[in-house]
Amino acid sequence: MYERKLIMGFVRVHILHHATSPEGTYGLWMIQELKHHGYQISPGTIYPILADMESEGLLSSYEEKSGGSIRKVYRATKSGRSVLESLKIKVEELYKELNE
Ligand SMILES: [Zn+2]
């Protein structure tokens, strides 16, 4: 369905936003967070997106021990932050126009 295509763009914006927090974000946390917003995103979808965004230079990652396993935590890079800043303006403009 076409809606899905657009939603995946929103998902990337969410990731970028949460990756700017000092503690960063990780796959499972993002899945829960997106669920609160009404998005059903599986691990098979979120992990490739995170990896993509890292190879695009928007995110950087480090490994963190949690219990017995290791999780990959992602933080926005300088270029990720500047992309987010310009997206914020575009999202705001779009929102205004849609609600005129
Ligand atoms: Zn969010």
Coordinates of C-alpha atoms and ligand atoms in Angstrom, one line a residue:
M1 CA 0.0 0.0 0.0
Y2 CA 1.1 3.5 -0.8
E3 CA 0.6 4.9 2.7
R4 CA 3.4 2.6 3.9
K5 CA 5.9 4.3 1.7
L6 CA 5.2 7.7 3.2
I7 CA 5.0 6.3 6.7
M8 CA 8.6 5.0 6.3
G9 CA 9.7 8.6 5.7
F10 CA 8.0 9.6 9.0
V11 CA 9.7 6.7 10.8
R12 CA 13.1 8.0 9.7
V13 CA 12.3 11.5 11.1
H14 CA 11.2 9.9 14.4
I15 CA 14.5 8.0 14.5
L16 CA 16.5 11.0 13.8
H17 CA 14.7 13.0 16.5
H18 CA 15.2 10.4 19.2
A19 CA 18.8 9.8 18.2
T20 CA 19.5 13.4 19.1
S21 CA 18.8 12.7 22.8
P22 CA 22.0 12.2 24.9
E23 CA 21.2 8.6 25.5
G24 CA 20.5 7.9 21.9
T25 CA 18.1 5.2 20.7
Y26 CA 18.1 1.5 19.7
G27 CA 15.9 -0.8 17.6
L28 CA 13.6 -2.3 20.3
W29 CA 13.0 1.1 21.9
M30 CA 12.1 2.6 18.6
I31 CA 9.7 -0.2 17.9
Q32 CA 7.9 0.5 21.2
E33 CA 8.0 4.3 20.6
L34 CA 6.5 4.0 17.1
K35 CA 3.8 1.6 18.5
H36 CA 2.7 4.5 20.7
H37 CA 2.3 6.6 17.7
G38 CA 0.3 3.9 16.0
Y39 CA 3.0 2.5 13.7
Q40 CA 3.5 -1.2 13.4
I41 CA 7.1 -1.6 12.6
S42 CA 8.9 -5.0 12.9
P43 CA 12.5 -5.7 13.8
G44 CA 13.1 -6.8 10.2
T45 CA 12.1 -3.3 9.1
I46 CA 13.7 -1.1 11.8
Y47 CA 17.2 -2.6 11.9
P48 CA 17.9 -2.2 8.2
I49 CA 16.7 1.4 8.4
L50 CA 19.0 2.1 11.3
A51 CA 21.9 0.5 9.4
D52 CA 21.0 2.5 6.3
M53 CA 20.9 5.8 8.2
E54 CA 24.3 4.9 9.7
S55 CA 25.9 4.2 6.3
E56 CA 24.3 7.5 5.1
G57 CA 26.2 9.3 7.9
L58 CA 23.1 10.5 9.8
L59 CA 23.7 8.2 12.7
S60 CA 26.7 6.7 14.5
S61 CA 26.5 3.6 16.8
Y62 CA 28.2 2.1 19.7
E63 CA 27.6 -1.3 21.5
E64 CA 26.2 -1.4 25.0
K65 CA 25.9 -4.4 27.3
S66 CA 22.3 -4.9 28.5
G67 CA 21.8 -7.9 30.7
G68 CA 23.3 -10.9 28.8
S69 CA 23.2 -9.3 25.4
I70 CA 24.7 -6.5 23.5
R71 CA 22.6 -3.7 22.0
K72 CA 23.6 -1.3 19.3
V73 CA 22.8 2.3 20.4
Y74 CA 22.5 5.0 17.7
R75 CA 23.1 8.7 18.1
A76 CA 22.6 11.4 15.5
T77 CA 25.8 12.7 13.9
K78 CA 26.4 16.4 13.2
S79 CA 25.1 15.9 9.7
G80 CA 22.0 14.0 11.1
R81 CA 21.3 16.9 13.4
S82 CA 21.5 19.5 10.6
V83 CA 19.2 17.3 8.4
L84 CA 16.7 17.1 11.3
E85 CA 16.8 20.9 11.7
S86 CA 15.9 21.5 8.1
L87 CA 13.3 18.8 8.2
K88 CA 11.6 20.4 11.2
I89 CA 11.0 23.6 9.2
K90 CA 9.6 21.6 6.3
V91 CA 7.4 19.5 8.6
E92 CA 6.1 22.7 10.2
E93 CA 5.4 24.3 6.8
L94 CA 3.6 21.2 5.6
Y95 CA 1.6 20.9 8.7
K96 CA 0.4 24.6 8.4
E97 CA -0.5 24.1 4.8
L98 CA -2.5 20.9 5.4
N99 CA -4.4 22.7 8.1
E100 CA -5.1 25.9 6.3
Ligands
ZN1 ZN 8.8 9.6 18.3

